[in-house]
mmCIF file of C-alpha atoms and ligand atoms in Angstrom:
data_model
loop_
_atom_site.group_PDB
_atom_site.id
_atom_site.type_symbol
_atom_site.label_atom_id
_atom_site.label_comp_id
_atom_site.label_asym_id
_atom_site.label_seq_id
_atom_site.Cartn_x
_atom_site.Cartn_y
_atom_site.Cartn_z
ATOM 1 C CA LEU A 1 -6.173 -38.944 0.647
ATOM 2 C CA GLN A 2 -4.625 -38.586 -2.787
ATOM 3 C CA ALA A 3 -7.699 -36.816 -4.125
ATOM 4 C CA GLY A 4 -7.605 -34.492 -1.104
ATOM 5 C CA TRP A 5 -3.939 -33.668 -1.685
ATOM 6 C CA LEU A 6 -4.501 -33.037 -5.332
ATOM 7 C CA HIS A 7 -7.274 -30.684 -4.408
ATOM 8 C CA VAL A 8 -5.116 -28.884 -1.840
ATOM 9 C CA SER A 9 -2.149 -28.603 -4.178
ATOM 10 C CA GLY A 10 -4.474 -27.393 -6.924
ATOM 11 C CA VAL A 11 -5.822 -24.681 -4.658
ATOM 12 C CA LEU A 12 -2.320 -23.830 -3.475
ATOM 13 C CA ALA A 13 -0.990 -23.623 -7.019
ATOM 14 C CA ALA A 14 -3.917 -21.481 -8.100
ATOM 15 C CA GLY A 15 -3.416 -19.240 -5.066
ATOM 16 C CA MET A 16 0.284 -18.885 -5.713
ATOM 17 C CA LEU A 17 -0.248 -18.169 -9.369
ATOM 18 C CA ALA A 18 -2.828 -15.561 -8.457
ATOM 19 C CA VAL A 19 -0.322 -13.958 -6.103
ATOM 20 C CA VAL A 20 2.411 -14.010 -8.741
ATOM 21 C CA TRP A 21 0.112 -12.634 -11.398
ATOM 22 C CA GLY A 22 -1.151 -10.049 -8.968
ATOM 23 C CA ALA A 23 2.398 -8.924 -8.291
ATOM 24 C CA HIS A 24 3.129 -8.712 -11.995
ATOM 25 C CA TRP A 25 0.002 -6.720 -12.558
ATOM 26 C CA LEU A 26 0.965 -4.283 -9.814
ATOM 27 C CA HIS A 27 4.374 -3.901 -11.426
ATOM 28 C CA LEU A 28 2.772 -3.201 -14.772
ATOM 29 C CA GLN A 29 0.585 -0.593 -13.135
ATOM 30 C CA ALA A 30 3.654 1.015 -11.605
ATOM 31 C CA VAL A 31 5.413 1.161 -14.959
ATOM 32 C CA ARG A 32 2.358 2.647 -16.567
ATOM 33 C CA ARG A 33 2.015 5.231 -13.823
ATOM 34 C CA THR A 34 5.549 6.449 -14.169
ATOM 35 C CA HIS A 35 6.221 6.165 -17.874
ATOM 36 C CA HIS A 36 2.933 6.427 -19.617
ATOM 37 C CA CYS A 37 2.156 9.328 -17.422
ATOM 38 C CA GLU A 38 5.378 10.818 -18.725
ATOM 39 C CA LEU A 39 4.335 9.897 -22.243
ATOM 40 C CA LEU A 40 1.090 11.786 -22.084
ATOM 41 C CA HIS A 41 2.540 14.621 -20.085
ATOM 42 C CA CYS A 42 5.131 14.972 -22.784
ATOM 43 C CA ALA A 43 2.562 14.895 -25.571
ATOM 44 C CA ALA A 44 0.491 17.503 -23.767
ATOM 45 C CA THR A 45 3.303 19.899 -22.955
ATOM 46 C CA ALA A 46 5.926 19.229 -25.594
ATOM 47 C CA GLY A 47 4.569 22.138 -27.639
ATOM 48 C CA ALA A 48 6.177 24.373 -25.055
ATOM 49 C CA VAL A 49 9.485 22.602 -25.513
ATOM 50 C CA ASP A 50 11.837 24.090 -28.038
ATOM 51 C CA GLY A 51 12.368 21.857 -31.006
ATOM 52 C CA ASP A 52 12.273 18.211 -31.905
ATOM 53 C CA ALA A 53 15.787 17.493 -30.723
ATOM 54 C CA GLU A 54 14.457 17.500 -27.173
ATOM 55 C CA PHE A 55 11.493 15.323 -28.012
ATOM 56 C CA ALA A 56 13.793 12.869 -29.795
ATOM 57 C CA ALA A 57 16.160 12.838 -26.810
ATOM 58 C CA PHE A 58 13.181 12.347 -24.507
ATOM 59 C CA ILE A 59 11.845 9.304 -26.339
ATOM 60 C CA ASN A 60 15.322 7.796 -26.736
ATOM 61 C CA LYS A 61 15.833 7.989 -22.987
ATOM 62 C CA LEU A 62 12.309 6.788 -22.288
ATOM 63 C CA GLN A 63 12.866 3.736 -24.474
ATOM 64 C CA THR A 64 15.923 2.741 -22.422
ATOM 65 C CA THR A 65 14.134 3.325 -19.122
ATOM 66 C CA ILE A 66 11.042 1.349 -20.110
ATOM 67 C CA CYS A 67 13.082 -1.559 -21.503
ATOM 68 C CA ASP A 68 15.262 -1.722 -18.380
ATOM 69 C CA GLU A 69 12.303 -1.648 -16.014
ATOM 70 C CA VAL A 70 10.193 -4.152 -17.906
ATOM 71 C CA ALA A 71 13.176 -6.524 -18.208
ATOM 72 C CA ALA A 72 13.798 -6.185 -14.446
ATOM 73 C CA MET A 73 10.210 -7.013 -13.554
ATOM 74 C CA ASP A 74 10.175 -9.844 -16.087
ATOM 75 C CA GLY A 75 12.806 -11.464 -13.899
ATOM 76 C CA SER A 76 13.939 -14.086 -16.440
ATOM 77 C CA GLY A 77 17.316 -12.479 -17.040
ATOM 78 C CA ARG A 78 16.335 -11.793 -20.637
ATOM 79 C CA THR A 79 16.767 -8.270 -21.914
ATOM 80 C CA PHE A 80 15.413 -6.265 -24.806
ATOM 81 C CA GLY A 81 17.601 -6.739 -27.882
ATOM 82 C CA VAL A 82 18.690 -3.631 -29.764
ATOM 83 C CA ASP A 83 18.192 -3.429 -33.516
ATOM 84 C CA ARG A 84 19.082 -0.084 -35.017
ATOM 85 C CA TRP A 85 18.146 0.715 -38.599
ATOM 86 C CA GLU A 86 18.934 3.631 -40.891
ATOM 87 C CA ARG A 87 16.224 4.851 -43.164
ATOM 88 C CA ASP A 88 18.666 5.605 -45.961
ATOM 89 C CA PRO A 89 22.231 4.407 -45.309
ATOM 90 C CA SER A 90 23.564 6.882 -47.886
ATOM 91 C CA ASN A 91 21.847 9.784 -46.121
ATOM 92 C CA PRO A 92 22.098 9.742 -42.296
ATOM 93 C CA ALA A 93 19.880 12.845 -42.075
ATOM 94 C CA ALA A 94 16.917 10.802 -43.350
ATOM 95 C CA GLY A 95 16.640 9.343 -39.892
ATOM 96 C CA TYR A 96 16.822 6.119 -37.952
ATOM 97 C CA GLY A 97 14.932 3.847 -35.675
ATOM 98 C CA VAL A 98 15.704 1.530 -32.794
ATOM 99 C CA THR A 99 13.603 -1.608 -32.436
ATOM 100 C CA ARG A 100 13.873 -3.358 -29.081
ATOM 101 C CA VAL A 101 12.261 -6.728 -28.485
ATOM 102 C CA LEU A 102 12.144 -9.116 -25.513
ATOM 103 C CA GLU A 103 10.786 -12.611 -26.100
ATOM 104 C CA ASP A 104 10.062 -15.687 -23.993
ATOM 105 C CA GLY A 105 10.389 -14.037 -20.620
ATOM 106 C CA ASN A 106 8.703 -15.039 -17.356
ATOM 107 C CA LEU A 107 6.169 -12.246 -17.418
ATOM 108 C CA ILE A 108 6.450 -11.052 -21.020
ATOM 109 C CA GLU A 109 5.776 -13.483 -23.820
ATOM 110 C CA LYS A 110 6.722 -10.824 -26.324
ATOM 111 C CA GLY A 111 7.319 -7.125 -25.880
ATOM 112 C CA ALA A 112 8.519 -4.454 -28.301
ATOM 113 C CA VAL A 113 9.495 -0.867 -27.588
ATOM 114 C CA ASN A 114 10.357 1.065 -30.745
ATOM 115 C CA VAL A 115 11.615 4.525 -31.504
ATOM 116 C CA SER A 116 11.819 6.178 -34.914
ATOM 117 C CA ILE A 117 13.138 9.621 -35.732
ATOM 118 C CA ILE A 118 12.880 10.551 -39.389
ATOM 119 C CA GLN A 119 12.678 13.491 -41.745
ATOM 120 C CA GLY A 120 12.145 14.042 -45.420
ATOM 121 C CA VAL A 121 10.027 15.818 -47.967
ATOM 122 C CA LEU A 122 6.288 15.187 -48.168
ATOM 123 C CA THR A 123 5.216 13.334 -51.274
ATOM 124 C CA PRO A 124 2.126 14.714 -53.014
ATOM 125 C CA GLN A 125 0.174 11.551 -52.045
ATOM 126 C CA ARG A 126 1.007 11.869 -48.370
ATOM 127 C CA ALA A 127 0.449 15.645 -48.356
ATOM 128 C CA GLN A 128 -2.913 15.201 -50.035
ATOM 129 C CA SER A 129 -4.103 12.537 -47.638
ATOM 130 C CA MET A 130 -2.994 14.595 -44.636
ATOM 131 C CA SER A 131 -4.591 17.818 -45.859
ATOM 132 C CA SER A 132 -7.814 15.966 -46.648
ATOM 133 C CA ARG A 133 -7.915 14.937 -42.976
ATOM 134 C CA GLY A 134 -8.169 18.576 -41.981
ATOM 135 C CA ARG A 135 -4.534 19.508 -41.489
ATOM 136 C CA SER A 136 -3.378 22.743 -43.024
ATOM 137 C CA ILE A 137 -0.745 21.200 -45.250
ATOM 138 C CA ASN A 138 0.016 22.189 -48.822
ATOM 139 C CA PRO A 139 -1.659 19.312 -50.718
ATOM 140 C CA ALA A 140 0.851 19.642 -53.574
ATOM 141 C CA GLY A 141 3.556 18.202 -51.300
ATOM 142 C CA GLY A 142 7.223 19.199 -51.390
ATOM 143 C CA ASP A 143 7.378 20.590 -47.833
ATOM 144 C CA PRO A 144 10.049 19.205 -45.514
ATOM 145 C CA TYR A 145 8.745 17.278 -42.502
ATOM 146 C CA LYS A 146 10.090 15.715 -39.335
ATOM 147 C CA ALA A 147 8.541 12.921 -37.327
ATOM 148 C CA ALA A 148 9.479 11.171 -34.101
ATOM 149 C CA ALA A 149 7.631 8.415 -32.307
ATOM 150 C CA LEU A 150 7.847 5.856 -29.546
ATOM 151 C CA SER A 151 5.506 2.890 -29.626
ATOM 152 C CA LEU A 152 5.286 -0.142 -27.424
ATOM 153 C CA VAL A 153 3.318 -3.321 -27.020
ATOM 154 C CA LEU A 154 3.719 -5.745 -24.126
ATOM 155 C CA HIS A 155 2.081 -9.162 -24.414
ATOM 156 C CA PRO A 156 2.169 -10.848 -21.011
ATOM 157 C CA ARG A 157 2.324 -14.607 -20.779
ATOM 158 C CA SER A 158 -0.606 -14.810 -18.384
ATOM 159 C CA PRO A 159 -4.069 -14.407 -19.905
ATOM 160 C CA LEU A 160 -5.060 -12.681 -16.676
ATOM 161 C CA ILE A 161 -2.887 -9.662 -17.495
ATOM 162 C CA PRO A 162 -4.083 -7.501 -20.368
ATOM 163 C CA THR A 163 -1.869 -6.631 -23.304
ATOM 164 C CA LEU A 164 -0.641 -3.063 -22.997
ATOM 165 C CA ARG A 165 -0.081 -0.836 -25.986
ATOM 166 C CA ALA A 166 0.993 2.800 -26.093
ATOM 167 C CA ASP A 167 2.534 5.354 -28.393
ATOM 168 C CA VAL A 168 3.480 8.998 -28.446
ATOM 169 C CA ARG A 169 4.585 10.974 -31.492
ATOM 170 C CA VAL A 170 5.173 14.354 -33.037
ATOM 171 C CA PHE A 171 4.883 15.379 -36.657
ATOM 172 C CA GLU A 172 6.189 18.718 -37.894
ATOM 173 C CA VAL A 173 5.734 20.344 -41.281
ATOM 174 C CA ALA A 174 6.032 23.957 -42.392
ATOM 175 C CA GLY A 175 6.397 25.235 -38.839
ATOM 176 C CA ALA A 176 3.263 23.467 -37.525
ATOM 177 C CA LYS A 177 3.456 20.545 -35.114
ATOM 178 C CA TRP A 178 1.009 17.827 -34.223
ATOM 179 C CA TYR A 179 1.433 15.763 -31.101
ATOM 180 C CA GLY A 180 -0.450 12.542 -30.671
ATOM 181 C CA GLY A 181 -0.488 9.344 -28.739
ATOM 182 C CA GLY A 182 -2.610 6.730 -27.132
ATOM 183 C CA CYS A 183 -2.685 3.830 -24.739
ATOM 184 C CA ASP A 184 -4.955 0.834 -24.409
ATOM 185 C CA LEU A 185 -5.355 -2.418 -22.557
ATOM 186 C CA THR A 186 -6.601 -5.514 -24.356
ATOM 187 C CA PRO A 187 -7.778 -8.105 -21.856
ATOM 188 C CA VAL A 188 -8.283 -11.792 -22.579
ATOM 189 C CA TYR A 189 -10.617 -11.957 -19.585
ATOM 190 C CA LEU A 190 -12.362 -8.702 -18.892
ATOM 191 C CA ASN A 191 -11.675 -7.441 -15.384
ATOM 192 C CA GLU A 192 -13.702 -4.353 -14.611
ATOM 193 C CA GLU A 193 -11.408 -3.295 -11.824
ATOM 194 C CA ASP A 194 -8.502 -3.106 -14.292
ATOM 195 C CA ALA A 195 -10.591 -1.040 -16.690
ATOM 196 C CA CYS A 196 -11.667 1.360 -13.925
ATOM 197 C CA GLU A 197 -8.144 1.763 -12.663
ATOM 198 C CA PHE A 198 -6.854 2.350 -16.191
ATOM 199 C CA HIS A 199 -9.384 5.092 -16.859
ATOM 200 C CA ALA A 200 -8.942 6.665 -13.428
ATOM 201 C CA HIS A 201 -5.228 6.829 -14.125
ATOM 202 C CA TRP A 202 -5.608 8.533 -17.507
ATOM 203 C CA LYS A 203 -8.263 10.890 -16.183
ATOM 204 C CA GLU A 204 -5.843 12.022 -13.518
ATOM 205 C CA VAL A 205 -3.099 12.553 -16.119
ATOM 206 C CA CYS A 206 -5.459 14.486 -18.410
ATOM 207 C CA ASP A 207 -7.048 16.545 -15.633
ATOM 208 C CA ALA A 208 -3.633 17.828 -14.628
ATOM 209 C CA HIS A 209 -3.561 19.649 -17.982
ATOM 210 C CA HIS A 210 -7.165 20.546 -18.764
ATOM 211 C CA PRO A 211 -10.558 19.351 -17.452
ATOM 212 C CA ASP A 212 -11.857 18.953 -21.028
ATOM 213 C CA TYR A 213 -9.062 16.588 -22.112
ATOM 214 C CA TYR A 214 -10.276 13.367 -20.536
ATOM 215 C CA PRO A 215 -13.854 13.474 -21.895
ATOM 216 C CA GLN A 216 -12.614 14.632 -25.300
ATOM 217 C CA PHE A 217 -9.754 12.123 -25.601
ATOM 218 C CA LYS A 218 -11.842 9.244 -24.242
ATOM 219 C CA LYS A 219 -14.454 9.933 -26.925
ATOM 220 C CA TRP A 220 -11.750 9.853 -29.615
ATOM 221 C CA CYS A 221 -10.448 6.571 -28.234
ATOM 222 C CA ASP A 222 -13.900 5.023 -28.055
ATOM 223 C CA GLU A 223 -14.450 5.915 -31.708
ATOM 224 C CA TYR A 224 -10.969 4.836 -32.756
ATOM 225 C CA PHE A 225 -11.169 1.449 -31.037
ATOM 226 C CA TYR A 226 -14.676 0.565 -32.240
ATOM 227 C CA ILE A 227 -14.897 -2.374 -34.638
ATOM 228 C CA PRO A 228 -18.189 -1.858 -36.533
ATOM 229 C CA ALA A 229 -18.197 -5.390 -37.992
ATOM 230 C CA ARG A 230 -18.188 -6.884 -34.503
ATOM 231 C CA LYS A 231 -20.147 -4.065 -32.873
ATOM 232 C CA GLU A 232 -17.636 -3.986 -30.049
ATOM 233 C CA HIS A 233 -14.652 -2.046 -28.802
ATOM 234 C CA ARG A 234 -11.193 -3.491 -28.889
ATOM 235 C CA GLY A 235 -8.797 -2.405 -26.201
HETATM 236 C C1 LIG B 301 8.461 -2.506 -33.653
HETATM 237 O O1 LIG B 301 9.215 -2.640 -34.846
HETATM 238 C C2 LIG B 301 9.124 -3.922 -35.443
HETATM 239 C C3 LIG B 301 10.082 -3.948 -36.616
HETATM 240 O O2 LIG B 301 9.875 -2.858 -37.449
HETATM 241 C C4 LIG B 301 7.673 -4.183 -35.849
HETATM 242 O O3 LIG B 301 7.549 -5.462 -36.393
HETATM 243 C C5 LIG B 301 6.773 -4.058 -34.627
HETATM 244 O O4 LIG B 301 5.429 -4.179 -35.012
HETATM 245 C C6 LIG B 301 6.991 -2.725 -33.937
HETATM 246 N N1 LIG B 301 6.213 -2.697 -32.709
HETATM 247 C C7 LIG B 301 5.707 -1.574 -32.213
HETATM 248 C C8 LIG B 301 4.948 -1.684 -30.950
HETATM 249 O O5 LIG B 301 5.850 -0.496 -32.747
#
């Protein structure tokens, strides 16, 4: 009898955990749909938006929204702490960042959602390395630049839910702007359905802007996430 009960409670516990994890996963999907869709949409269309002030305002607001929603679905009552830093306390124009971290939650073991909004003058080293990567930047340096970025990583407690990472950013120098960003899942246990859903989601987001984006961006990602030493892709 005892063995039977143990078996039943084991099955019950596993079933309940699966249900709970499933619910968490669905929540994560929902967050990704709303916000990461916004992230990419922003990266793809922000060129049409006038100026970086709007992009900075956008990512500041997005940070608050994402933190609030992830904390709500975490359900532990813990919230994302707020740690604001100044790049150069004697010069507020140099920029700032806001680091927000939630730890030891029910769903999230550790999650960080960061924003940084900075500006300065390109050093010759930085200018050289950027121009050597094909950007039309004066390699001598000395040009003023502005940069703004939001990056996040959410490590769930359950090994059945993949880690989610995403970022979106803009870099502006001498009147030219580059928008970039990315998103990836890193599973502990590979679940093909998750991978398919992830790619279907991003394809839909990309296709809304241009049919060439998904194949082109996926190729970039596949190259970027390849680890030659292990002959495998991460994320
Ligand atoms: C957020 O900022 C903290 C402190 O600078 C850093 O340790 C962490 O790696 C950052 N995380 C992300 C996702 O940018």
